[in-house]
GROMACS .gro file of C-alpha atoms in nm:
model
  238
    1MET     CA    1   1.638  -2.771   1.579
    2ASN     CA    2   1.546  -2.549   1.301
    3TYR     CA    3   1.717  -2.722   1.006
    4GLU     CA    4   1.711  -2.593   0.671
    5PHE     CA    5   1.850  -2.882   0.473
    6THR     CA    6   1.819  -3.235   0.477
    7ILE     CA    7   2.084  -3.487   0.287
    8ILE     CA    8   1.903  -3.825   0.204
    9VAL     CA    9   2.139  -4.112   0.147
   10PRO     CA   10   1.972  -4.440   0.008
   11VAL     CA   11   2.197  -4.744   0.145
   12TYR     CA   12   2.219  -5.091   0.003
   13ASN     CA   13   2.502  -5.335   0.118
   14GLU     CA   14   2.748  -5.046   0.158
   15GLU     CA   15   2.928  -5.162   0.494
   16GLU     CA   16   3.255  -5.109   0.326
   17CYS     CA   17   3.180  -4.739   0.231
   18LEU     CA   18   2.999  -4.623   0.511
   19PRO     CA   19   3.243  -4.535   0.772
   20GLU     CA   20   3.409  -4.295   0.567
   21LEU     CA   21   3.058  -4.163   0.451
   22PHE     CA   22   2.992  -4.084   0.807
   23ASP     CA   23   3.295  -3.908   0.851
   24LYS     CA   24   3.250  -3.686   0.540
   25LEU     CA   25   2.885  -3.587   0.648
   26ASP     CA   26   2.993  -3.522   0.989
   27SER     CA   27   3.234  -3.284   0.862
   28TYR     CA   28   3.017  -3.133   0.574
   29ILE     CA   29   2.750  -3.052   0.856
   30HIS     CA   30   2.962  -2.867   1.068
   31SER     CA   31   3.086  -2.629   0.792
   32ALA     CA   32   2.790  -2.624   0.558
   33SER     CA   33   2.615  -2.282   0.491
   34ILE     CA   34   2.302  -2.360   0.611
   35LYS     CA   35   2.169  -2.587   0.908
   36THR     CA   36   2.183  -2.923   0.800
   37ARG     CA   37   2.088  -3.266   0.877
   38VAL     CA   38   2.101  -3.637   0.743
   39LEU     CA   39   1.851  -3.899   0.686
   40LEU     CA   40   1.966  -4.234   0.602
   41VAL     CA   41   1.752  -4.479   0.453
   42ASP     CA   42   1.867  -4.861   0.447
   43ASP     CA   43   1.719  -5.039   0.168
   44GLY     CA   44   1.681  -5.395   0.296
   45SER     CA   45   2.054  -5.441   0.325
   46SER     CA   46   2.170  -5.800   0.346
   47ASP     CA   47   2.528  -5.702   0.495
   48SER     CA   48   2.581  -5.485   0.810
   49SER     CA   49   2.492  -5.160   0.681
   50ALA     CA   50   2.152  -5.115   0.892
   51ARG     CA   51   2.333  -5.204   1.237
   52LEU     CA   52   2.611  -4.946   1.142
   53ILE     CA   53   2.351  -4.708   1.020
   54LEU     CA   54   2.142  -4.720   1.356
   55ASP     CA   55   2.474  -4.697   1.586
   56HIS     CA   56   2.584  -4.399   1.433
   57CYS     CA   57   2.247  -4.230   1.408
   58ASN     CA   58   2.197  -4.318   1.782
   59GLY     CA   59   2.525  -4.135   1.864
   60HIS     CA   60   2.491  -3.819   1.652
   61ASP     CA   61   2.220  -3.552   1.675
   62HIS     CA   62   2.219  -3.438   1.309
   63PHE     CA   63   2.132  -3.791   1.191
   64SER     CA   64   1.859  -3.996   1.136
   65CYS     CA   65   1.706  -4.307   0.966
   66LEU     CA   66   1.450  -4.533   0.828
   67ILE     CA   67   1.528  -4.916   0.765
   68PHE     CA   68   1.332  -5.080   0.526
   69GLU     CA   69   1.199  -5.463   0.613
   70LYS     CA   70   1.331  -5.571   0.263
   71ASN     CA   71   1.462  -5.444  -0.053
   72PHE     CA   72   1.226  -5.230  -0.221
   73GLY     CA   73   1.451  -5.019  -0.471
   74LYS     CA   74   1.633  -4.686  -0.473
   75GLY     CA   75   1.303  -4.503  -0.576
   76ALA     CA   76   1.112  -4.635  -0.296
   77ALA     CA   77   1.392  -4.517  -0.064
   78LEU     CA   78   1.374  -4.171  -0.210
   79LYS     CA   79   0.993  -4.171  -0.190
   80ALA     CA   80   1.000  -4.257   0.187
   81ALA     CA   81   1.260  -4.002   0.259
   82PHE     CA   82   1.097  -3.715   0.077
   83ASP     CA   83   0.765  -3.799   0.275
   84HIS     CA   84   0.973  -3.763   0.595
   85THR     CA   85   1.116  -3.450   0.525
   86ASN     CA   86   1.025  -3.143   0.696
   87THR     CA   87   1.291  -2.877   0.593
   88PRO     CA   88   1.216  -2.662   0.301
   89ILE     CA   89   1.532  -2.787   0.090
   90LEU     CA   90   1.625  -3.153   0.091
   91GLY     CA   91   1.931  -3.325  -0.109
   92TYR     CA   92   2.028  -3.668  -0.234
   93LEU     CA   93   2.370  -3.839  -0.213
   94ASP     CA   94   2.474  -4.189  -0.310
   95ALA     CA   95   2.642  -4.387  -0.031
   96ASP     CA   96   2.929  -4.481  -0.259
   97LEU     CA   97   3.123  -4.169  -0.221
   98GLN     CA   98   3.181  -4.096  -0.572
   99THR     CA   99   3.028  -3.749  -0.507
  100TYR     CA  100   3.111  -3.578  -0.201
  101PRO     CA  101   2.861  -3.393   0.051
  102GLU     CA  102   3.078  -3.079   0.050
  103ASP     CA  103   2.996  -3.008  -0.329
  104PHE     CA  104   2.609  -2.939  -0.219
  105GLU     CA  105   2.782  -2.586  -0.160
  106LYS     CA  106   2.817  -2.573  -0.565
  107LEU     CA  107   2.463  -2.622  -0.592
  108LEU     CA  108   2.290  -2.432  -0.288
  109PRO     CA  109   2.358  -2.072  -0.432
  110PHE     CA  110   2.117  -2.164  -0.712
  111ILE     CA  111   1.819  -2.301  -0.536
  112ASP     CA  112   1.651  -1.966  -0.457
  113GLU     CA  113   1.624  -1.911  -0.807
  114PHE     CA  114   1.556  -2.283  -0.924
  115ASP     CA  115   1.324  -2.564  -0.774
  116LEU     CA  116   1.593  -2.835  -0.868
  117VAL     CA  117   1.980  -2.804  -0.926
  118THR     CA  118   2.188  -3.117  -1.012
  119GLY     CA  119   2.520  -3.197  -1.062
  120TRP     CA  120   2.686  -3.289  -1.373
  121ARG     CA  121   2.968  -3.526  -1.373
  122ARG     CA  122   3.160  -3.374  -1.669
  123ASP     CA  123   3.463  -3.592  -1.592
  124ARG     CA  124   3.352  -3.950  -1.505
  125LYS     CA  125   3.557  -4.168  -1.312
  126ASP     CA  126   3.360  -4.488  -1.404
  127THR     CA  127   3.466  -4.784  -1.592
  128TRP     CA  128   3.430  -4.719  -1.997
  129VAL     CA  129   3.134  -4.983  -1.980
  130LYS     CA  130   2.954  -4.744  -1.721
  131ARG     CA  131   3.034  -4.423  -1.901
  132ILE     CA  132   2.888  -4.557  -2.230
  133SER     CA  133   2.589  -4.702  -2.087
  134SER     CA  134   2.525  -4.390  -1.886
  135LYS     CA  135   2.552  -4.164  -2.223
  136VAL     CA  136   2.358  -4.393  -2.410
  137GLY     CA  137   2.090  -4.378  -2.153
  138ASN     CA  138   2.091  -4.000  -2.082
  139GLY     CA  139   2.053  -3.961  -2.473
  140VAL     CA  140   1.766  -4.191  -2.476
  141ARG     CA  141   1.586  -4.034  -2.187
  142ASN     CA  142   1.669  -3.675  -2.323
  143VAL     CA  143   1.425  -3.782  -2.639
  144PHE     CA  144   1.165  -3.883  -2.390
  145THR     CA  145   1.197  -3.619  -2.151
  146ARG     CA  146   1.317  -3.318  -2.345
  147ASP     CA  147   1.464  -3.191  -2.004
  148TYR     CA  148   1.836  -3.191  -2.210
  149MET     CA  149   2.019  -3.270  -1.904
  150HIS     CA  150   2.370  -3.377  -1.962
  151ASP     CA  151   2.362  -3.617  -1.646
  152THR     CA  152   2.040  -3.673  -1.532
  153GLY     CA  153   2.160  -3.963  -1.311
  154CYS     CA  154   2.396  -3.759  -1.101
  155PRO     CA  155   2.363  -3.880  -0.773
  156LEU     CA  156   2.426  -3.532  -0.615
  157LYS     CA  157   2.084  -3.277  -0.631
  158ILE     CA  158   1.907  -3.053  -0.429
  159LEU     CA  159   1.521  -2.982  -0.452
  160LYS     CA  160   1.286  -2.790  -0.276
  161THR     CA  161   1.102  -3.010  -0.078
  162THR     CA  162   0.728  -2.890  -0.184
  163PHE     CA  163   0.831  -3.006  -0.539
  164ALA     CA  164   0.991  -3.324  -0.404
  165GLN     CA  165   0.687  -3.415  -0.220
  166GLN     CA  166   0.482  -3.357  -0.551
  167ILE     CA  167   0.643  -3.613  -0.751
  168PRO     CA  168   0.459  -3.926  -0.796
  169MET     CA  169   0.739  -4.165  -0.757
  170PHE     CA  170   0.731  -4.506  -0.901
  171LYS     CA  171   1.031  -4.763  -0.957
  172GLY     CA  172   1.294  -4.622  -1.141
  173LEU     CA  173   1.138  -4.277  -1.152
  174GLN     CA  174   1.468  -4.144  -0.945
  175ARG     CA  175   1.615  -4.096  -1.298
  176PHE     CA  176   1.362  -3.876  -1.406
  177LEU     CA  177   1.336  -3.613  -1.112
  178PRO     CA  178   1.451  -3.307  -1.359
  179ALA     CA  179   1.181  -3.393  -1.576
  180MET     CA  180   0.923  -3.459  -1.311
  181VAL     CA  181   0.993  -3.098  -1.147
  182LEU     CA  182   0.961  -2.958  -1.499
  183LEU     CA  183   0.612  -3.110  -1.494
  184GLN     CA  184   0.508  -2.882  -1.193
  185ASN     CA  185   0.605  -2.607  -1.418
  186GLY     CA  186   0.962  -2.585  -1.200
  187LYS     CA  187   1.299  -2.438  -1.306
  188ILE     CA  188   1.583  -2.681  -1.328
  189LYS     CA  189   1.945  -2.612  -1.337
  190GLU     CA  190   2.289  -2.822  -1.405
  191VAL     CA  191   2.628  -2.732  -1.233
  192GLU     CA  192   2.955  -2.907  -1.294
  193ILE     CA  193   3.092  -3.122  -1.008
  194PRO     CA  194   3.397  -3.346  -0.923
  195HIS     CA  195   3.347  -3.693  -0.965
  196TYR     CA  196   3.548  -3.957  -0.783
  197PRO     CA  197   3.639  -4.334  -0.822
  198ARG     CA  198   3.449  -4.588  -0.599
  199LEU     CA  199   3.702  -4.654  -0.296
  200ALA     CA  200   3.523  -4.973  -0.153
  201GLY     CA  201   3.237  -5.189  -0.234
  202GLU     CA  202   3.103  -5.264  -0.549
  203SER     CA  203   2.857  -5.119  -0.793
  204LYS     CA  204   2.481  -5.246  -0.792
  205TYR     CA  205   2.488  -5.134  -1.198
  206ASN     CA  206   2.498  -5.314  -1.530
  207PHE     CA  207   2.395  -5.269  -1.854
  208ARG     CA  208   2.080  -5.418  -1.790
  209ASN     CA  209   1.964  -5.201  -1.521
  210ARG     CA  210   2.143  -4.899  -1.662
  211PHE     CA  211   1.989  -4.924  -1.989
  212MET     CA  212   1.737  -5.173  -2.059
  213GLY     CA  213   1.550  -5.095  -1.710
  214PRO     CA  214   1.547  -4.723  -1.794
  215LEU     CA  215   1.448  -4.746  -2.138
  216MET     CA  216   1.128  -4.926  -2.011
  217ASP     CA  217   1.086  -4.641  -1.753
  218CYS     CA  218   1.084  -4.394  -2.008
  219PHE     CA  219   0.749  -4.534  -2.165
  220ALA     CA  220   0.624  -4.529  -1.807
  221TYR     CA  221   0.720  -4.153  -1.801
  222VAL     CA  222   0.554  -4.081  -2.128
  223TRP     CA  223   0.219  -4.219  -1.976
  224MET     CA  224   0.280  -4.015  -1.663
  225ARG     CA  225   0.339  -3.684  -1.852
  226LYS     CA  226  -0.007  -3.701  -2.050
  227SER     CA  227  -0.172  -3.821  -1.733
  228TYR     CA  228  -0.015  -3.611  -1.476
  229ILE     CA  229  -0.251  -3.334  -1.302
  230ASN     CA  230  -0.102  -3.005  -1.176
  231TYR     CA  231  -0.312  -2.725  -1.013
  232LYS     CA  232  -0.262  -2.436  -0.826
  233VAL     CA  233  -0.539  -2.296  -0.586
  234ALA     CA  234  -0.574  -1.903  -0.637
  235LYS     CA  235  -0.852  -1.862  -0.360
  236ARG     CA  236  -1.016  -2.094  -0.089
  237ASP     CA  237  -1.345  -2.049   0.125
  238GLU     CA  238  -1.221  -2.099   0.465
   0.00000   0.00000   0.00000
């Protein structure tokens, strides 16, 4: 099928969320403004997530999956999905359903003009610890990246696939997707979207991995920004 848009969903131990996730993705696919498929990436789950994903993909034509042999992390899941996407546009959605797939429709109108469009969860439905750590983390990242995003970690984004596939991913770099598009001289935009409470399962984040880990990643990003190679070929002799 001539799909135009791939929704990437990294999954790690989300068996309780998956039935509703599948329902919402199924519903969105049939109402989306462009031809849409879903690519689920199981990141070495230790629960029944991988089996549920395989069962759903086997019975639904618009779904496919990658199953990791062990847990490699969200950055690796995104990198693998970027590498296996062949549509001109791709999107990213978390499996916990704190953002909904239908809200891609708020971002898609801007993708012709911009190379990455990201959500801004202005009214967060998280615990106060998670809200504060995210606010601090965003502030620190802005100092390093100067992308001036309010919510760079928002798990609802769309990118042009050509830009996504040129991002040199490393562990934790999913927090820097807007900055990495800017490194390619791309254009980015932030759009307000709704945010919803987690309905099932448990958050994988705490203060250490929401602040201390990302702080270390900022130094890796600074090194990459100085070393990043970006070029365009004007002519080619065949």
